[in-house]
PDB file of C-alpha atoms in Angstrom:
ATOM      1  CA  UNK A   1      -4.463 -26.760 -26.768  1.00  0.00           C
ATOM      2  CA  UNK A   2      -6.798 -24.026 -25.329  1.00  0.00           C
ATOM      3  CA  UNK A   3      -7.052 -26.010 -22.256  1.00  0.00           C
ATOM      4  CA  UNK A   4      -3.168 -26.148 -21.569  1.00  0.00           C
ATOM      5  CA  UNK A   5      -3.268 -22.296 -22.375  1.00  0.00           C
ATOM      6  CA  UNK A   6      -5.889 -21.662 -19.629  1.00  0.00           C
ATOM      7  CA  UNK A   7      -4.127 -24.180 -17.060  1.00  0.00           C
ATOM      8  CA  UNK A   8      -0.767 -22.069 -17.721  1.00  0.00           C
ATOM      9  CA  UNK A   9      -2.572 -18.877 -17.092  1.00  0.00           C
ATOM     10  CA  UNK A  10      -4.344 -20.122 -13.884  1.00  0.00           C
ATOM     11  CA  UNK A  11      -0.904 -21.570 -12.712  1.00  0.00           C
ATOM     12  CA  UNK A  12       0.728 -17.992 -13.167  1.00  0.00           C
ATOM     13  CA  UNK A  13      -2.218 -16.138 -11.458  1.00  0.00           C
ATOM     14  CA  UNK A  14      -1.925 -18.510  -8.574  1.00  0.00           C
ATOM     15  CA  UNK A  15       1.676 -17.974  -8.333  1.00  0.00           C
ATOM     16  CA  UNK A  16       1.280 -14.155  -8.539  1.00  0.00           C
ATOM     17  CA  UNK A  17      -0.987 -14.339  -5.557  1.00  0.00           C
ATOM     18  CA  UNK A  18       1.834 -15.665  -3.334  1.00  0.00           C
ATOM     19  CA  UNK A  19       4.050 -12.786  -4.398  1.00  0.00           C
ATOM     20  CA  UNK A  20       1.690  -9.989  -3.901  1.00  0.00           C
ATOM     21  CA  UNK A  21       0.972  -7.667  -1.046  1.00  0.00           C
ATOM     22  CA  UNK A  22      -2.182  -7.923   0.960  1.00  0.00           C
ATOM     23  CA  UNK A  23      -3.188  -3.969   0.524  1.00  0.00           C
ATOM     24  CA  UNK A  24      -6.356  -3.396   2.480  1.00  0.00           C
ATOM     25  CA  UNK A  25      -8.927  -0.754   2.246  1.00  0.00           C
ATOM     26  CA  UNK A  26     -10.655  -0.737   5.404  1.00  0.00           C
ATOM     27  CA  UNK A  27      -9.073   1.193   7.889  1.00  0.00           C
ATOM     28  CA  UNK A  28     -11.049   0.132  10.963  1.00  0.00           C
ATOM     29  CA  UNK A  29     -10.312  -3.464  10.200  1.00  0.00           C
ATOM     30  CA  UNK A  30      -6.731  -2.752   9.665  1.00  0.00           C
ATOM     31  CA  UNK A  31      -6.372  -0.866  13.147  1.00  0.00           C
ATOM     32  CA  UNK A  32      -7.734  -4.469  14.581  1.00  0.00           C
ATOM     33  CA  UNK A  33      -5.504  -6.428  12.655  1.00  0.00           C
ATOM     34  CA  UNK A  34      -2.492  -4.336  13.480  1.00  0.00           C
ATOM     35  CA  UNK A  35      -3.515  -4.678  17.449  1.00  0.00           C
ATOM     36  CA  UNK A  36      -4.043  -8.139  17.265  1.00  0.00           C
ATOM     37  CA  UNK A  37      -0.793  -8.817  15.387  1.00  0.00           C
ATOM     38  CA  UNK A  38       1.292  -6.164  17.228  1.00  0.00           C
ATOM     39  CA  UNK A  39       2.397  -4.711  13.976  1.00  0.00           C
ATOM     40  CA  UNK A  40       2.659  -1.268  12.581  1.00  0.00           C
ATOM     41  CA  UNK A  41       0.273  -0.071   9.783  1.00  0.00           C
ATOM     42  CA  UNK A  42       1.832   1.415   6.517  1.00  0.00           C
ATOM     43  CA  UNK A  43      -0.993   3.638   5.124  1.00  0.00           C
ATOM     44  CA  UNK A  44      -0.040   4.771   1.712  1.00  0.00           C
ATOM     45  CA  UNK A  45      -1.628   7.817  -0.147  1.00  0.00           C
ATOM     46  CA  UNK A  46      -1.552   7.290  -3.885  1.00  0.00           C
ATOM     47  CA  UNK A  47      -2.690   8.683  -7.057  1.00  0.00           C
ATOM     48  CA  UNK A  48      -2.339   5.293  -9.038  1.00  0.00           C
ATOM     49  CA  UNK A  49      -3.336   6.464 -12.361  1.00  0.00           C
ATOM     50  CA  UNK A  50      -1.861  10.096 -12.333  1.00  0.00           C
ATOM     51  CA  UNK A  51       1.131  10.406  -9.968  1.00  0.00           C
ATOM     52  CA  UNK A  52       4.085   9.531 -11.349  1.00  0.00           C
ATOM     53  CA  UNK A  53       6.255   9.440  -8.089  1.00  0.00           C
ATOM     54  CA  UNK A  54       3.153   6.987  -6.943  1.00  0.00           C
ATOM     55  CA  UNK A  55       3.858   4.778  -9.718  1.00  0.00           C
ATOM     56  CA  UNK A  56       7.504   4.775  -9.289  1.00  0.00           C
ATOM     57  CA  UNK A  57       7.181   3.787  -5.621  1.00  0.00           C
ATOM     58  CA  UNK A  58       4.855   1.086  -6.665  1.00  0.00           C
ATOM     59  CA  UNK A  59       7.160  -0.351  -9.103  1.00  0.00           C
ATOM     60  CA  UNK A  60      10.508   0.143  -7.237  1.00  0.00           C
ATOM     61  CA  UNK A  61       9.462  -0.429  -3.702  1.00  0.00           C
ATOM     62  CA  UNK A  62       6.154  -2.045  -3.182  1.00  0.00           C
ATOM     63  CA  UNK A  63       6.552  -4.644  -6.003  1.00  0.00           C
ATOM     64  CA  UNK A  64      10.091  -5.524  -4.879  1.00  0.00           C
ATOM     65  CA  UNK A  65      10.663  -8.950  -3.605  1.00  0.00           C
ATOM     66  CA  UNK A  66      12.488  -7.561  -0.658  1.00  0.00           C
ATOM     67  CA  UNK A  67       9.732  -5.358   0.336  1.00  0.00           C
ATOM     68  CA  UNK A  68       7.125  -8.051  -0.282  1.00  0.00           C
ATOM     69  CA  UNK A  69       8.861 -10.394   2.057  1.00  0.00           C
ATOM     70  CA  UNK A  70       9.356  -7.881   4.796  1.00  0.00           C
ATOM     71  CA  UNK A  71       5.772  -6.656   4.658  1.00  0.00           C
ATOM     72  CA  UNK A  72       4.330 -10.021   4.733  1.00  0.00           C
ATOM     73  CA  UNK A  73       6.007 -10.619   8.476  1.00  0.00           C
ATOM     74  CA  UNK A  74       6.347  -7.154   9.672  1.00  0.00           C
ATOM     75  CA  UNK A  75       3.492  -4.766   8.681  1.00  0.00           C
ATOM     76  CA  UNK A  76      -0.141  -4.193   7.907  1.00  0.00           C
ATOM     77  CA  UNK A  77      -0.548  -2.390   4.484  1.00  0.00           C
ATOM     78  CA  UNK A  78      -3.588   0.243   3.645  1.00  0.00           C
ATOM     79  CA  UNK A  79      -3.688   2.098   0.493  1.00  0.00           C
ATOM     80  CA  UNK A  80      -5.740   5.174   0.279  1.00  0.00           C
ATOM     81  CA  UNK A  81      -5.803   5.660  -3.549  1.00  0.00           C
ATOM     82  CA  UNK A  82      -7.038   8.770  -5.252  1.00  0.00           C
ATOM     83  CA  UNK A  83      -7.506   8.024  -8.981  1.00  0.00           C
ATOM     84  CA  UNK A  84      -8.683  10.529 -11.657  1.00  0.00           C
ATOM     85  CA  UNK A  85      -9.420   8.647 -14.536  1.00  0.00           C
ATOM     86  CA  UNK A  86     -13.339   8.043 -14.508  1.00  0.00           C
ATOM     87  CA  UNK A  87     -12.700   4.362 -15.205  1.00  0.00           C
ATOM     88  CA  UNK A  88     -10.677   4.027 -11.996  1.00  0.00           C
ATOM     89  CA  UNK A  89     -13.223   5.831  -9.900  1.00  0.00           C
ATOM     90  CA  UNK A  90     -13.736   4.024  -6.385  1.00  0.00           C
ATOM     91  CA  UNK A  91     -16.854   3.097  -4.790  1.00  0.00           C
ATOM     92  CA  UNK A  92     -18.576   5.832  -2.955  1.00  0.00           C
ATOM     93  CA  UNK A  93     -17.874   4.437   0.557  1.00  0.00           C
ATOM     94  CA  UNK A  94     -14.316   3.809  -0.276  1.00  0.00           C
ATOM     95  CA  UNK A  95     -13.921   7.055  -1.421  1.00  0.00           C
ATOM     96  CA  UNK A  96     -15.621   8.715   1.577  1.00  0.00           C
ATOM     97  CA  UNK A  97     -13.208   6.650   3.757  1.00  0.00           C
ATOM     98  CA  UNK A  98     -10.025   7.642   1.927  1.00  0.00           C
ATOM     99  CA  UNK A  99     -11.258  11.269   1.988  1.00  0.00           C
ATOM    100  CA  UNK A 100     -11.568  10.944   5.677  1.00  0.00           C
ATOM    101  CA  UNK A 101      -8.158   9.387   5.925  1.00  0.00           C
ATOM    102  CA  UNK A 102      -6.651  12.314   4.027  1.00  0.00           C
ATOM    103  CA  UNK A 103      -8.348  15.006   6.284  1.00  0.00           C
ATOM    104  CA  UNK A 104      -6.859  13.152   9.298  1.00  0.00           C
ATOM    105  CA  UNK A 105      -3.162  12.156   7.984  1.00  0.00           C
ATOM    106  CA  UNK A 106      -2.576  14.144   4.655  1.00  0.00           C
ATOM    107  CA  UNK A 107      -3.968  17.674   5.067  1.00  0.00           C
ATOM    108  CA  UNK A 108      -1.134  18.896   2.974  1.00  0.00           C
ATOM    109  CA  UNK A 109      -2.344  16.726  -0.153  1.00  0.00           C
ATOM    110  CA  UNK A 110       1.097  15.253  -0.480  1.00  0.00           C
ATOM    111  CA  UNK A 111       1.248  12.284  -3.268  1.00  0.00           C
ATOM    112  CA  UNK A 112       2.436   9.740  -2.565  1.00  0.00           C
ATOM    113  CA  UNK A 113       2.486  10.013   1.196  1.00  0.00           C
ATOM    114  CA  UNK A 114       3.549   6.868   3.232  1.00  0.00           C
ATOM    115  CA  UNK A 115       2.384   7.156   6.834  1.00  0.00           C
ATOM    116  CA  UNK A 116       3.610   4.785   9.572  1.00  0.00           C
ATOM    117  CA  UNK A 117       1.121   4.420  12.087  1.00  0.00           C
ATOM    118  CA  UNK A 118       0.575   2.082  15.521  1.00  0.00           C
ATOM    119  CA  UNK A 119      -2.433   0.045  15.904  1.00  0.00           C
ATOM    120  CA  UNK A 120      -4.358   3.282  17.384  1.00  0.00           C
ATOM    121  CA  UNK A 121      -3.669   5.390  14.483  1.00  0.00           C
ATOM    122  CA  UNK A 122      -0.936   7.377  16.195  1.00  0.00           C
ATOM    123  CA  UNK A 123       1.415   8.482  13.357  1.00  0.00           C
ATOM    124  CA  UNK A 124       5.086   7.160  14.076  1.00  0.00           C
ATOM    125  CA  UNK A 125       6.544   8.688  10.920  1.00  0.00           C
ATOM    126  CA  UNK A 126       5.922  10.062   7.379  1.00  0.00           C
ATOM    127  CA  UNK A 127       7.796   9.906   4.342  1.00  0.00           C
ATOM    128  CA  UNK A 128       7.203   9.941   0.501  1.00  0.00           C
ATOM    129  CA  UNK A 129       9.095   8.371  -2.744  1.00  0.00           C
ATOM    130  CA  UNK A 130      12.799   8.219  -2.324  1.00  0.00           C
ATOM    131  CA  UNK A 131      15.012   6.800  -5.034  1.00  0.00           C
ATOM    132  CA  UNK A 132      16.651   4.214  -3.003  1.00  0.00           C
ATOM    133  CA  UNK A 133      16.753   0.425  -2.829  1.00  0.00           C
ATOM    134  CA  UNK A 134      14.058  -1.614  -1.406  1.00  0.00           C
ATOM    135  CA  UNK A 135      16.187  -2.458   1.775  1.00  0.00           C
ATOM    136  CA  UNK A 136      17.065   1.233   2.317  1.00  0.00           C
ATOM    137  CA  UNK A 137      13.364   1.971   2.099  1.00  0.00           C
ATOM    138  CA  UNK A 138      12.486  -0.741   4.544  1.00  0.00           C
ATOM    139  CA  UNK A 139      15.318   0.606   6.956  1.00  0.00           C
ATOM    140  CA  UNK A 140      13.542   4.298   6.577  1.00  0.00           C
ATOM    141  CA  UNK A 141      10.243   2.493   7.510  1.00  0.00           C
ATOM    142  CA  UNK A 142      11.958   0.935  10.288  1.00  0.00           C
ATOM    143  CA  UNK A 143      13.354   3.907  11.616  1.00  0.00           C
ATOM    144  CA  UNK A 144      10.042   5.277  12.521  1.00  0.00           C
ATOM    145  CA  UNK A 145       9.057   2.162  14.563  1.00  0.00           C
ATOM    146  CA  UNK A 146      10.306   2.221  18.154  1.00  0.00           C
TER     147      UNK A 146
END
């Protein structure tokens, strides 16, 4: 009985991996990947454990089947998270990188902030949480990509 439960859990974990986005956390590698694949970067500034609009954006857009399918073929995803709760604090190197990204791309301190970039790190467009469908949000992101 225990083995059956373990197998079911493993099955669902493996299935969930196929439906999750590949959010990166190393911006230099992201730019290289974007250049090699000729894809834009979507850089998201998020407060995953305190920012209500960030959590809504994650649930309504990033976790949607439409966005996951679109992103897998068309985007490189980078998340710069700024959690506040002690148990969610980032590794110091990652925090330093995220602080640098915020200094460059989010001086106003907007959360969430979604920045569309080319592979060189040039800003193509910026947006935030919108109460729209995943397909409308995808169209908005596409409007930044020339």
